[in-house]
Amino acid sequence: MNSQSKQVTPEQQNELIQTLQMRFQKNIHRHPELFWDIVQTKLVKNPEKMWSLHQMEITGGEPDVVRFDPENNEFIFMDCAPESPKGRRSLCYDRKALDERKEFKPENSVLDMATEMGIDLLDELAYRELQQLGKFDTKTSSWINTPDEIRKLAGALFMEYRYGAVFVFHNGASSYYAARGFRGSLRV
């Protein structure tokens, strides 16, 4: 991802709004007490968030509203693609892991890409919350925010859904796989 200006064109904004609205209406079970017109009004007032949602969309995340946080007056969007987003796979966990690889380095790292996109990497709690809304990562897996004590030991965590359950696993932070990406969230 290059350091382009973090704005969407009017055409991109209109297309994104239409896509998000269709997804919102198709998946009302994810947000039964929310109304699209209120979400859209908030989106239009936050162009930098529109840019991040656009990044989530073009990398295959299929972002959707999963809840409203009344304390902060924010809608929470998460990547709701059935499998880990295709445009965010084959990445090691962070810059340190990427720099430590001697050969066959991936193009980027999970934490760097999430930061560039302006989104937060899901942690274990958020991933489990997402799994309450459907079955995600039945064939893939997604890196999650890893506690410092695990990362200090060169490890990183990922999660997936198999056998009717959600599992947390560990791997070396410098590893990367074609079937492992990451999911993010965005507060608007």
PDB file of C-alpha atoms in Angstrom:
ATOM      1  CA  MET A   1       0.000   0.000   0.000  1.00  0.00           C
ATOM      2  CA  ASN A   2       1.465   3.345  -0.925  1.00  0.00           C
ATOM      3  CA  SER A   3       1.224   6.588   0.958  1.00  0.00           C
ATOM      4  CA  GLN A   4      -1.632   7.940  -1.097  1.00  0.00           C
ATOM      5  CA  SER A   5      -3.852  10.701   0.251  1.00  0.00           C
ATOM      6  CA  LYS A   6      -6.307   9.185   2.660  1.00  0.00           C
ATOM      7  CA  GLN A   7      -9.422  10.290   0.836  1.00  0.00           C
ATOM      8  CA  VAL A   8     -11.885   8.531  -1.385  1.00  0.00           C
ATOM      9  CA  THR A   9     -13.199  10.128  -4.546  1.00  0.00           C
ATOM     10  CA  PRO A  10     -16.898  11.032  -4.678  1.00  0.00           C
ATOM     11  CA  GLU A  11     -17.419   8.060  -7.009  1.00  0.00           C
ATOM     12  CA  GLN A  12     -15.637   5.689  -4.618  1.00  0.00           C
ATOM     13  CA  GLN A  13     -17.656   7.062  -1.714  1.00  0.00           C
ATOM     14  CA  ASN A  14     -20.968   6.545  -3.528  1.00  0.00           C
ATOM     15  CA  GLU A  15     -20.008   3.026  -4.564  1.00  0.00           C
ATOM     16  CA  LEU A  16     -18.822   2.181  -1.057  1.00  0.00           C
ATOM     17  CA  ILE A  17     -21.990   3.561   0.553  1.00  0.00           C
ATOM     18  CA  GLN A  18     -24.107   1.445  -1.812  1.00  0.00           C
ATOM     19  CA  THR A  19     -22.050  -1.676  -1.086  1.00  0.00           C
ATOM     20  CA  LEU A  20     -22.177  -1.130   2.672  1.00  0.00           C
ATOM     21  CA  GLN A  21     -25.910  -0.445   2.578  1.00  0.00           C
ATOM     22  CA  MET A  22     -26.616  -3.645   0.618  1.00  0.00           C
ATOM     23  CA  ARG A  23     -24.447  -5.657   3.011  1.00  0.00           C
ATOM     24  CA  PHE A  24     -26.108  -4.001   6.025  1.00  0.00           C
ATOM     25  CA  GLN A  25     -29.588  -4.881   4.740  1.00  0.00           C
ATOM     26  CA  LYS A  26     -28.619  -8.406   3.699  1.00  0.00           C
ATOM     27  CA  ASN A  27     -27.128  -9.168   7.125  1.00  0.00           C
ATOM     28  CA  ILE A  28     -29.587  -7.471   9.465  1.00  0.00           C
ATOM     29  CA  HIS A  29     -28.990 -10.275  12.023  1.00  0.00           C
ATOM     30  CA  ARG A  30     -25.603  -8.675  12.736  1.00  0.00           C
ATOM     31  CA  HIS A  31     -27.221  -5.398  13.846  1.00  0.00           C
ATOM     32  CA  PRO A  32     -30.982  -5.871  14.393  1.00  0.00           C
ATOM     33  CA  GLU A  33     -31.465  -2.680  16.407  1.00  0.00           C
ATOM     34  CA  LEU A  34     -29.527  -0.311  14.123  1.00  0.00           C
ATOM     35  CA  PHE A  35     -30.777   1.806  11.242  1.00  0.00           C
ATOM     36  CA  TRP A  36     -28.849   2.358   8.020  1.00  0.00           C
ATOM     37  CA  ASP A  37     -29.711   6.053   7.606  1.00  0.00           C
ATOM     38  CA  ILE A  38     -28.053   6.861  10.963  1.00  0.00           C
ATOM     39  CA  VAL A  39     -24.965   4.814  10.034  1.00  0.00           C
ATOM     40  CA  GLN A  40     -24.736   6.518   6.631  1.00  0.00           C
ATOM     41  CA  THR A  41     -25.013  10.004   8.134  1.00  0.00           C
ATOM     42  CA  LYS A  42     -22.146   9.220  10.492  1.00  0.00           C
ATOM     43  CA  LEU A  43     -20.046   7.776   7.662  1.00  0.00           C
ATOM     44  CA  VAL A  44     -20.452  10.812   5.418  1.00  0.00           C
ATOM     45  CA  LYS A  45     -19.322  13.080   8.272  1.00  0.00           C
ATOM     46  CA  ASN A  46     -16.082  11.077   8.670  1.00  0.00           C
ATOM     47  CA  PRO A  47     -14.195  10.988   5.341  1.00  0.00           C
ATOM     48  CA  GLU A  48     -11.016   9.564   6.893  1.00  0.00           C
ATOM     49  CA  LYS A  49     -13.078   6.620   8.172  1.00  0.00           C
ATOM     50  CA  MET A  50     -14.570   6.217   4.702  1.00  0.00           C
ATOM     51  CA  TRP A  51     -11.020   5.861   3.372  1.00  0.00           C
ATOM     52  CA  SER A  52     -10.269   3.112   5.920  1.00  0.00           C
ATOM     53  CA  LEU A  53     -13.527   1.301   5.112  1.00  0.00           C
ATOM     54  CA  HIS A  54     -12.629   1.551   1.422  1.00  0.00           C
ATOM     55  CA  GLN A  55      -9.266  -0.076   2.218  1.00  0.00           C
ATOM     56  CA  MET A  56     -11.081  -2.831   4.114  1.00  0.00           C
ATOM     57  CA  GLU A  57     -13.380  -3.355   1.138  1.00  0.00           C
ATOM     58  CA  ILE A  58     -10.765  -3.380  -1.646  1.00  0.00           C
ATOM     59  CA  THR A  59      -8.603  -5.880   0.251  1.00  0.00           C
ATOM     60  CA  GLY A  60     -11.546  -8.291   0.504  1.00  0.00           C
ATOM     61  CA  GLY A  61     -12.692  -7.699   4.082  1.00  0.00           C
ATOM     62  CA  GLU A  62     -16.388  -7.075   3.379  1.00  0.00           C
ATOM     63  CA  PRO A  63     -16.777  -4.698   6.345  1.00  0.00           C
ATOM     64  CA  ASP A  64     -20.136  -4.499   8.081  1.00  0.00           C
ATOM     65  CA  VAL A  65     -21.525  -2.895  11.225  1.00  0.00           C
ATOM     66  CA  VAL A  66     -21.467  -5.375  14.096  1.00  0.00           C
ATOM     67  CA  ARG A  67     -22.573  -3.148  16.966  1.00  0.00           C
ATOM     68  CA  PHE A  68     -23.013   0.345  18.361  1.00  0.00           C
ATOM     69  CA  ASP A  69     -20.995   1.606  21.323  1.00  0.00           C
ATOM     70  CA  PRO A  70     -23.340   4.076  23.088  1.00  0.00           C
ATOM     71  CA  GLU A  71     -20.674   5.215  25.542  1.00  0.00           C
ATOM     72  CA  ASN A  72     -18.491   6.576  22.731  1.00  0.00           C
ATOM     73  CA  ASN A  73     -21.291   7.142  20.201  1.00  0.00           C
ATOM     74  CA  GLU A  74     -19.510   4.938  17.642  1.00  0.00           C
ATOM     75  CA  PHE A  75     -20.515   2.226  15.199  1.00  0.00           C
ATOM     76  CA  ILE A  76     -18.090  -0.702  15.117  1.00  0.00           C
ATOM     77  CA  PHE A  77     -17.337  -2.199  11.717  1.00  0.00           C
ATOM     78  CA  MET A  78     -15.512  -5.526  11.368  1.00  0.00           C
ATOM     79  CA  ASP A  79     -14.304  -7.551   8.414  1.00  0.00           C
ATOM     80  CA  CYS A  80     -17.127  -9.997   7.782  1.00  0.00           C
ATOM     81  CA  ALA A  81     -15.796 -11.832   4.719  1.00  0.00           C
ATOM     82  CA  PRO A  82     -16.417 -15.571   5.131  1.00  0.00           C
ATOM     83  CA  GLU A  83     -12.683 -16.277   4.885  1.00  0.00           C
ATOM     84  CA  SER A  84      -9.672 -14.201   5.881  1.00  0.00           C
ATOM     85  CA  PRO A  85      -9.474 -11.253   3.434  1.00  0.00           C
ATOM     86  CA  LYS A  86      -7.608 -12.279   0.267  1.00  0.00           C
ATOM     87  CA  GLY A  87      -5.795  -8.976  -0.082  1.00  0.00           C
ATOM     88  CA  ARG A  88      -4.320  -9.345   3.403  1.00  0.00           C
ATOM     89  CA  ARG A  89      -2.811 -12.821   3.370  1.00  0.00           C
ATOM     90  CA  SER A  90       0.768 -14.101   3.254  1.00  0.00           C
ATOM     91  CA  LEU A  91       1.983 -11.572   5.817  1.00  0.00           C
ATOM     92  CA  CYS A  92       4.148 -12.140   8.854  1.00  0.00           C
ATOM     93  CA  TYR A  93       2.942 -10.632  12.109  1.00  0.00           C
ATOM     94  CA  ASP A  94       4.930  -7.405  12.559  1.00  0.00           C
ATOM     95  CA  ARG A  95       7.877  -5.331  11.317  1.00  0.00           C
ATOM     96  CA  LYS A  96      10.315  -7.008  13.729  1.00  0.00           C
ATOM     97  CA  ALA A  97       9.390 -10.433  12.369  1.00  0.00           C
ATOM     98  CA  LEU A  98       9.623  -9.176   8.786  1.00  0.00           C
ATOM     99  CA  ASP A  99      13.056  -7.641   9.388  1.00  0.00           C
ATOM    100  CA  GLU A 100      14.313 -10.850  11.010  1.00  0.00           C
ATOM    101  CA  ARG A 101      13.484 -13.001   7.983  1.00  0.00           C
ATOM    102  CA  LYS A 102      16.646 -13.715   6.011  1.00  0.00           C
ATOM    103  CA  GLU A 103      14.957 -14.945   2.826  1.00  0.00           C
ATOM    104  CA  PHE A 104      11.544 -15.268   1.223  1.00  0.00           C
ATOM    105  CA  LYS A 105      10.269 -12.130   2.916  1.00  0.00           C
ATOM    106  CA  PRO A 106       6.594 -11.319   2.429  1.00  0.00           C
ATOM    107  CA  GLU A 107       5.644  -7.902   1.069  1.00  0.00           C
ATOM    108  CA  ASN A 108       4.397  -6.524   4.366  1.00  0.00           C
ATOM    109  CA  SER A 109       3.415  -7.353   7.927  1.00  0.00           C
ATOM    110  CA  VAL A 110       0.009  -7.533   9.547  1.00  0.00           C
ATOM    111  CA  LEU A 111       0.557  -4.700  12.028  1.00  0.00           C
ATOM    112  CA  ASP A 112       2.115  -2.400   9.418  1.00  0.00           C
ATOM    113  CA  MET A 113      -0.714  -2.983   6.955  1.00  0.00           C
ATOM    114  CA  ALA A 114      -3.426  -2.504   9.599  1.00  0.00           C
ATOM    115  CA  THR A 115      -1.781   0.775  10.642  1.00  0.00           C
ATOM    116  CA  GLU A 116      -1.530   1.935   7.014  1.00  0.00           C
ATOM    117  CA  MET A 117      -5.226   1.141   6.563  1.00  0.00           C
ATOM    118  CA  GLY A 118      -6.198   2.981   9.748  1.00  0.00           C
ATOM    119  CA  ILE A 119      -7.857  -0.072  11.318  1.00  0.00           C
ATOM    120  CA  ASP A 120      -7.360  -2.119  14.480  1.00  0.00           C
ATOM    121  CA  LEU A 121      -6.340  -5.756  14.374  1.00  0.00           C
ATOM    122  CA  LEU A 122      -8.945  -7.936  16.085  1.00  0.00           C
ATOM    123  CA  ASP A 123      -7.954  -9.353  19.452  1.00  0.00           C
ATOM    124  CA  GLU A 124      -9.211 -12.660  20.842  1.00  0.00           C
ATOM    125  CA  LEU A 125     -12.324 -11.135  22.406  1.00  0.00           C
ATOM    126  CA  ALA A 126     -13.313  -9.261  19.228  1.00  0.00           C
ATOM    127  CA  TYR A 127     -12.684 -12.363  17.100  1.00  0.00           C
ATOM    128  CA  ARG A 128     -14.950 -14.407  19.358  1.00  0.00           C
ATOM    129  CA  GLU A 129     -17.570 -11.631  19.134  1.00  0.00           C
ATOM    130  CA  LEU A 130     -17.386 -11.831  15.344  1.00  0.00           C
ATOM    131  CA  GLN A 131     -17.829 -15.607  15.437  1.00  0.00           C
ATOM    132  CA  GLN A 132     -21.143 -15.105  17.275  1.00  0.00           C
ATOM    133  CA  LEU A 133     -22.463 -13.500  14.079  1.00  0.00           C
ATOM    134  CA  GLY A 134     -21.665 -16.388  11.728  1.00  0.00           C
ATOM    135  CA  LYS A 135     -19.020 -18.934  10.822  1.00  0.00           C
ATOM    136  CA  PHE A 136     -15.839 -17.215   9.689  1.00  0.00           C
ATOM    137  CA  ASP A 137     -12.466 -18.689   8.732  1.00  0.00           C
ATOM    138  CA  THR A 138     -13.690 -22.240   8.174  1.00  0.00           C
ATOM    139  CA  LYS A 139     -10.915 -22.789   5.586  1.00  0.00           C
ATOM    140  CA  THR A 140      -8.495 -20.007   6.488  1.00  0.00           C
ATOM    141  CA  SER A 141      -7.156 -18.430   9.664  1.00  0.00           C
ATOM    142  CA  SER A 142      -6.583 -14.870  10.863  1.00  0.00           C
ATOM    143  CA  TRP A 143      -3.770 -13.358  12.900  1.00  0.00           C
ATOM    144  CA  ILE A 144      -5.000 -11.611  16.051  1.00  0.00           C
ATOM    145  CA  ASN A 145      -3.495  -8.970  18.308  1.00  0.00           C
ATOM    146  CA  THR A 146      -0.901 -10.831  20.345  1.00  0.00           C
ATOM    147  CA  PRO A 147      -0.083 -10.077  23.995  1.00  0.00           C
ATOM    148  CA  ASP A 148       3.406  -8.614  24.533  1.00  0.00           C
ATOM    149  CA  GLU A 149       4.537 -11.528  26.702  1.00  0.00           C
ATOM    150  CA  ILE A 150       3.958 -13.955  23.809  1.00  0.00           C
ATOM    151  CA  ARG A 151       5.417 -11.624  21.199  1.00  0.00           C
ATOM    152  CA  LYS A 152       8.591 -11.149  23.288  1.00  0.00           C
ATOM    153  CA  LEU A 153       9.153 -14.900  22.898  1.00  0.00           C
ATOM    154  CA  ALA A 154       8.943 -14.582  19.057  1.00  0.00           C
ATOM    155  CA  GLY A 155       5.397 -15.942  18.903  1.00  0.00           C
ATOM    156  CA  ALA A 156       2.116 -14.606  17.583  1.00  0.00           C
ATOM    157  CA  LEU A 157      -1.490 -15.799  17.798  1.00  0.00           C
ATOM    158  CA  PHE A 158      -4.070 -16.630  15.161  1.00  0.00           C
ATOM    159  CA  MET A 159      -7.618 -17.981  15.247  1.00  0.00           C
ATOM    160  CA  GLU A 160      -9.976 -20.019  13.108  1.00  0.00           C
ATOM    161  CA  TYR A 161     -13.296 -21.851  13.213  1.00  0.00           C
ATOM    162  CA  ARG A 162     -13.213 -25.659  12.949  1.00  0.00           C
ATOM    163  CA  TYR A 163     -15.349 -28.548  14.221  1.00  0.00           C
ATOM    164  CA  GLY A 164     -18.042 -26.185  15.476  1.00  0.00           C
ATOM    165  CA  ALA A 165     -15.623 -24.285  17.714  1.00  0.00           C
ATOM    166  CA  VAL A 166     -13.293 -21.283  17.678  1.00  0.00           C
ATOM    167  CA  PHE A 167      -9.630 -22.099  18.246  1.00  0.00           C
ATOM    168  CA  VAL A 168      -6.623 -19.983  19.223  1.00  0.00           C
ATOM    169  CA  PHE A 169      -3.225 -21.163  17.999  1.00  0.00           C
ATOM    170  CA  HIS A 170       0.333 -19.892  18.079  1.00  0.00           C
ATOM    171  CA  ASN A 171       3.028 -19.680  15.441  1.00  0.00           C
ATOM    172  CA  GLY A 172       6.343 -17.951  14.974  1.00  0.00           C
ATOM    173  CA  ALA A 173       5.670 -14.281  14.228  1.00  0.00           C
ATOM    174  CA  SER A 174       7.876 -14.439  11.129  1.00  0.00           C
ATOM    175  CA  SER A 175       5.830 -17.216   9.533  1.00  0.00           C
ATOM    176  CA  TYR A 176       3.298 -16.507   6.809  1.00  0.00           C
ATOM    177  CA  TYR A 177       0.845 -18.596   4.842  1.00  0.00           C
ATOM    178  CA  ALA A 178      -1.369 -18.199   1.779  1.00  0.00           C
ATOM    179  CA  ALA A 179      -4.394 -19.173   3.884  1.00  0.00           C
ATOM    180  CA  ARG A 180      -3.699 -16.805   6.802  1.00  0.00           C
ATOM    181  CA  GLY A 181      -4.520 -13.115   6.778  1.00  0.00           C
ATOM    182  CA  PHE A 182      -5.978 -10.755   9.293  1.00  0.00           C
ATOM    183  CA  ARG A 183      -9.281  -9.159  10.187  1.00  0.00           C
ATOM    184  CA  GLY A 184      -9.710  -5.624  11.406  1.00  0.00           C
ATOM    185  CA  SER A 185     -12.206  -3.340  13.032  1.00  0.00           C
ATOM    186  CA  LEU A 186     -12.975   0.327  12.693  1.00  0.00           C
ATOM    187  CA  ARG A 187     -14.885   2.693  14.966  1.00  0.00           C
ATOM    188  CA  VAL A 188     -16.938   5.380  13.236  1.00  0.00           C
TER     189      VAL A 188
END
